[in-house]
Tab-separated table of C-alpha atoms in Angstrom:
chain	number	residue	atom	x	y	z
G	1	GLU	CA	94.856	56.450	60.461
G	2	ALA	CA	95.178	59.915	62.340
G	3	GLY	CA	98.139	60.587	63.887
G	4	VAL	CA	98.790	62.139	67.404
G	5	VAL	CA	96.830	64.976	67.922
G	6	GLN	CA	97.637	67.974	70.016
G	7	SER	CA	96.073	71.271	70.960
G	8	PRO	CA	96.294	74.284	71.467
G	9	ARG	CA	98.893	74.578	68.676
G	10	TYR	CA	99.894	77.944	70.021
G	11	LYS	CA	99.169	79.518	73.404
G	12	ILE	CA	100.421	82.981	74.651
G	13	ILE	CA	99.672	83.911	78.198
G	14	GLU	CA	101.024	85.975	80.981
G	15	LYS	CA	103.311	84.477	83.622
G	16	LYS	CA	101.525	83.313	86.531
G	17	GLN	CA	98.800	82.214	84.490
G	18	PRO	CA	97.664	78.676	84.197
G	19	VAL	CA	97.806	76.710	80.967
G	20	ALA	CA	96.661	72.842	79.664
G	21	PHE	CA	97.900	71.017	76.926
G	22	TRP	CA	95.714	68.002	75.217
G	23	CYS	CA	97.036	64.905	73.522
G	24	ASN	CA	95.119	62.317	71.787
G	25	PRO	CA	97.458	59.684	70.841
G	26	ILE	CA	97.149	57.086	67.930
G	27	SER	CA	94.577	54.633	68.553
G	28	GLY	CA	95.653	51.426	70.397
G	29	HIS	CA	99.121	53.122	71.535
G	30	ASN	CA	98.892	52.440	75.141
G	31	THR	CA	102.301	54.501	75.841
G	32	LEU	CA	102.459	58.230	75.651
G	33	TYR	CA	104.855	60.678	76.295
G	34	TRP	CA	105.127	64.483	76.952
G	35	TYR	CA	108.363	66.168	75.801
G	36	LEU	CA	109.479	69.532	76.188
G	37	GLN	CA	111.630	70.913	73.719
G	38	ASN	CA	113.405	74.438	74.232
G	39	LEU	CA	114.616	76.791	71.179
G	40	GLY	CA	117.643	74.993	69.175
G	41	GLN	CA	117.415	71.716	71.104
G	42	GLY	CA	116.082	68.529	71.078
G	43	PRO	CA	113.238	67.005	73.252
G	44	GLU	CA	113.612	66.113	76.570
G	45	LEU	CA	111.216	63.832	78.220
G	46	LEU	CA	108.952	65.016	80.800
G	47	ILE	CA	106.848	62.076	81.935
G	48	ARG	CA	105.611	58.632	80.196
G	49	TYR	CA	102.461	56.760	80.734
G	50	GLU	CA	101.854	53.034	80.498
G	51	ASN	CA	98.004	53.007	80.063
G	52	GLU	CA	96.804	55.159	83.104
G	53	GLU	CA	100.236	54.887	85.207
G	54	ALA	CA	102.875	57.210	85.241
G	55	VAL	CA	105.947	55.019	84.824
G	56	ASP	CA	108.419	57.438	84.459
G	57	ASP	CA	107.936	61.475	85.542
G	58	SER	CA	111.472	61.885	87.033
G	59	GLN	CA	112.029	64.999	84.813
G	60	LEU	CA	108.488	66.386	85.318
G	61	PRO	CA	108.770	69.570	87.848
G	62	LYS	CA	106.327	68.667	90.130
G	63	ASP	CA	105.803	72.040	91.991
G	64	ARG	CA	104.061	73.560	88.665
G	65	PHE	CA	103.777	70.926	86.492
G	66	SER	CA	100.932	67.922	86.434
G	67	ALA	CA	99.653	65.473	84.041
G	68	GLU	CA	96.939	63.044	83.910
G	69	ARG	CA	95.658	60.325	81.615
G	70	LEU	CA	92.477	59.314	82.300
G	71	LYS	CA	91.059	55.893	80.879
G	72	GLY	CA	94.531	55.558	79.366
G	73	VAL	CA	93.608	57.391	76.326
G	74	ASP	CA	93.961	61.325	76.238
G	75	SER	CA	96.281	63.101	78.287
G	76	THR	CA	96.658	66.614	79.613
G	77	LEU	CA	99.647	68.534	80.807
G	78	LYS	CA	99.254	71.132	83.130
G	79	ILE	CA	101.271	74.284	84.104
G	80	GLN	CA	100.461	76.188	86.898
G	81	PRO	CA	101.617	79.146	87.668
G	82	ALA	CA	103.536	79.274	84.287
G	83	GLU	CA	106.929	81.081	84.211
G	84	LEU	CA	108.727	83.091	81.524
G	85	GLY	CA	111.305	80.046	81.199
G	86	ASP	CA	108.460	77.844	80.143
G	87	SER	CA	108.159	79.017	76.827
G	88	ALA	CA	108.939	76.152	74.686
G	89	VAL	CA	107.192	73.479	72.632
G	90	TYR	CA	105.373	70.777	74.348
G	91	LEU	CA	105.215	67.676	72.454
G	92	CYS	CA	103.249	64.487	72.839
G	93	ALA	CA	104.135	61.000	71.267
G	94	SER	CA	102.684	57.571	71.734
G	95	SER	CA	103.901	54.202	70.796
G	96	SER	CA	102.366	50.592	71.037
G	97	PRO	CA	104.094	47.606	72.850
G	98	GLY	CA	104.886	45.950	69.202
G	99	THR	CA	106.052	48.888	67.452
G	100	THR	CA	108.259	49.564	70.301
G	101	GLN	CA	109.842	46.312	70.483
G	102	ASP	CA	110.258	45.921	66.863
G	103	THR	CA	111.450	49.433	65.835
G	104	GLY	CA	111.502	51.544	68.749
G	105	GLU	CA	109.313	54.116	66.769
G	106	LEU	CA	107.865	56.958	68.846
G	107	PHE	CA	105.089	58.720	66.736
G	108	PHE	CA	104.772	62.263	67.500
G	109	GLY	CA	102.385	65.198	67.480
G	110	GLU	CA	103.201	68.735	65.677
G	111	GLY	CA	103.388	70.220	69.281
G	112	SER	CA	101.939	73.014	71.181
G	113	ARG	CA	104.162	76.337	71.199
G	114	LEU	CA	104.076	78.057	74.620
G	115	THR	CA	104.878	81.703	75.052
G	116	VAL	CA	104.846	83.291	78.760
G	117	LEU	CA	104.889	86.874	78.389
E	1	ASP	CA	123.370	55.586	78.391
E	2	ALA	CA	125.675	56.315	75.490
E	3	LYS	CA	125.797	59.835	73.883
E	4	THR	CA	126.144	60.731	70.593
E	5	THR	CA	128.096	63.700	68.906
E	6	GLN	CA	126.766	65.128	65.524
E	7	PRO	CA	127.727	68.236	63.790
E	8	THR	CA	125.814	71.134	64.154
E	9	SER	CA	125.077	71.927	60.581
E	10	MET	CA	125.302	70.503	57.230
E	11	ASP	CA	124.652	71.769	53.556
E	12	CYS	CA	123.751	69.556	50.649
E	13	ALA	CA	122.980	70.384	47.041
E	14	GLU	CA	119.261	69.370	45.936
E	15	GLY	CA	119.570	65.943	43.866
E	16	ARG	CA	123.068	64.930	45.729
E	17	ALA	CA	123.540	62.548	48.248
E	18	ALA	CA	123.489	63.617	52.055
E	19	ASN	CA	125.896	61.932	54.362
E	20	LEU	CA	125.255	62.698	58.227
E	21	PRO	CA	127.743	61.264	60.617
E	22	CYS	CA	127.253	60.509	64.229
E	23	ASN	CA	129.723	59.505	66.654
E	24	HIS	CA	128.653	57.022	69.446
E	25	SER	CA	132.150	55.868	70.728
E	26	THR	CA	130.894	54.523	73.920
E	27	ILE	CA	127.899	52.576	72.652
E	28	SER	CA	127.321	49.128	74.265
E	29	GLY	CA	127.148	45.950	72.587
E	30	ASN	CA	123.280	45.534	73.019
E	31	GLU	CA	122.457	49.615	72.238
E	32	TYR	CA	120.956	50.209	68.880
E	33	VAL	CA	121.322	53.495	66.497
E	34	TYR	CA	118.261	55.460	65.955
E	35	TRP	CA	117.749	58.282	63.665
E	36	TYR	CA	114.801	60.840	63.670
E	37	ARG	CA	114.342	64.104	61.829
E	38	GLN	CA	112.561	67.215	62.820
E	39	ILE	CA	111.240	69.648	60.162
E	40	HIS	CA	110.318	72.617	61.008
E	41	SER	CA	107.076	73.259	63.150
E	42	GLN	CA	106.619	69.629	63.346
E	43	GLY	CA	107.383	66.653	65.692
E	44	PRO	CA	109.948	64.320	65.223
E	45	GLN	CA	109.882	61.472	62.439
E	46	TYR	CA	111.405	58.245	62.838
E	47	ILE	CA	113.674	57.514	59.842
E	48	ILE	CA	115.749	54.228	60.324
E	49	HIS	CA	117.359	52.098	63.010
E	50	GLY	CA	119.974	49.551	63.355
E	51	LEU	CA	121.964	47.391	65.348
E	52	LYS	CA	125.067	46.463	63.663
E	53	ASN	CA	124.204	45.650	60.123
E	54	ASN	CA	123.681	48.330	57.493
E	55	GLU	CA	120.065	49.126	56.896
E	56	THR	CA	118.138	50.534	54.080
E	57	ASN	CA	114.275	51.855	53.790
E	58	GLU	CA	112.229	53.866	51.528
E	59	MET	CA	113.667	56.813	53.134
E	60	ALA	CA	117.365	56.413	53.833
E	61	SER	CA	120.278	54.206	54.579
E	62	LEU	CA	122.298	53.420	57.564
E	63	ILE	CA	125.728	52.642	57.484
E	64	ILE	CA	127.315	51.625	61.069
E	65	THR	CA	131.036	51.017	61.224
E	66	GLU	CA	132.160	47.506	61.998
E	67	ASP	CA	133.189	48.742	65.759
E	68	ARG	CA	129.819	50.347	65.840
E	69	LYS	CA	131.539	53.572	67.230
E	70	SER	CA	129.944	55.588	64.643
E	71	SER	CA	127.389	55.673	61.857
E	72	THR	CA	126.322	57.730	58.874
E	73	LEU	CA	122.901	58.342	57.635
E	74	ILE	CA	122.474	58.517	54.053
E	75	LEU	CA	119.504	60.406	52.157
E	76	PRO	CA	120.623	59.121	48.491
E	77	HIS	CA	118.733	61.897	46.379
E	78	ALA	CA	118.242	65.011	48.882
E	79	THR	CA	115.213	67.382	48.178
E	80	LEU	CA	114.436	70.828	49.517
E	81	ARG	CA	111.877	68.913	51.755
E	82	ASP	CA	114.808	66.964	53.505
E	83	THR	CA	115.853	70.067	55.099
E	84	ALA	CA	115.369	69.346	58.805
E	85	VAL	CA	117.223	68.750	62.005
E	86	TYR	CA	118.374	65.098	62.084
E	87	TYR	CA	118.820	63.363	65.190
E	88	CYS	CA	121.178	60.353	66.148
E	89	ILE	CA	119.867	58.639	69.210
E	90	VAL	CA	121.492	55.404	70.850
E	91	LYS	CA	119.062	53.178	72.684
E	92	PRO	CA	119.357	51.187	75.762
E	93	LYS	CA	118.422	47.799	74.942
E	94	TYR	CA	116.177	47.243	78.118
E	95	ASN	CA	114.768	50.655	78.240
E	96	PHE	CA	112.796	51.058	75.166
E	97	ASN	CA	111.366	54.287	75.932
E	98	LYS	CA	114.428	56.397	76.758
E	99	PHE	CA	115.437	58.345	74.092
E	100	TYR	CA	118.183	61.140	74.591
E	101	PHE	CA	117.692	63.633	71.443
E	102	GLY	CA	120.472	65.853	71.809
E	103	SER	CA	120.962	68.943	69.438
E	104	GLY	CA	120.982	67.079	66.352
E	105	THR	CA	122.327	68.053	62.762
E	106	LYS	CA	120.581	70.883	60.716
E	107	LEU	CA	120.707	70.134	57.295
E	108	ASN	CA	120.240	72.404	54.635
E	109	VAL	CA	119.215	71.420	51.216
E	110	LYS	CA	120.258	74.208	48.664
E	111	PRO	CA	118.708	74.510	45.211
């Protein structure tokens, strides 16, 4: 079974440019998460989706960040315009109701590393 | 939400047991202890979780003290591939999707 797939793995852009990250969760997982991970720190939640609905986006900087999950499957995280401080790894994770209830396990992708110059 | 305290880094000899401690002194009665690890350039990976009983699976063992204020993750025979950052997380019972990863413990397994 395929895991959580993210693309691109690496992205280098200049500040003020836009950037987008894509995530395909594990088939059947209706909960999707975007996390931000700065160097040397643990992941921090940006937004959580239950199907198409963003149920927790309190940590998403809405002035420049946006996310969508059309049809409740794939998701896209966008930054426009990017700033130097946005350089980080953006992780996508998914979980299914049964799995979450029983083990609390999140399945993570490999992440998208963003460098803003 | 309860917070956790972990050492910044630890060393372990290959083939020996790695014991990773975690303090969670403010844990409440219904909160679980979870462990994840993150190998370089990969996403975090679930290892094990527990409420108050000791737990064991194919990857590791989890020992939770009787007062539940601390726990230890045990990798019985560490290999070089176990070199990673290990996160101890306390998860609120009714908020299944709120994980606070903290900074974790960098485990260095040496030959």
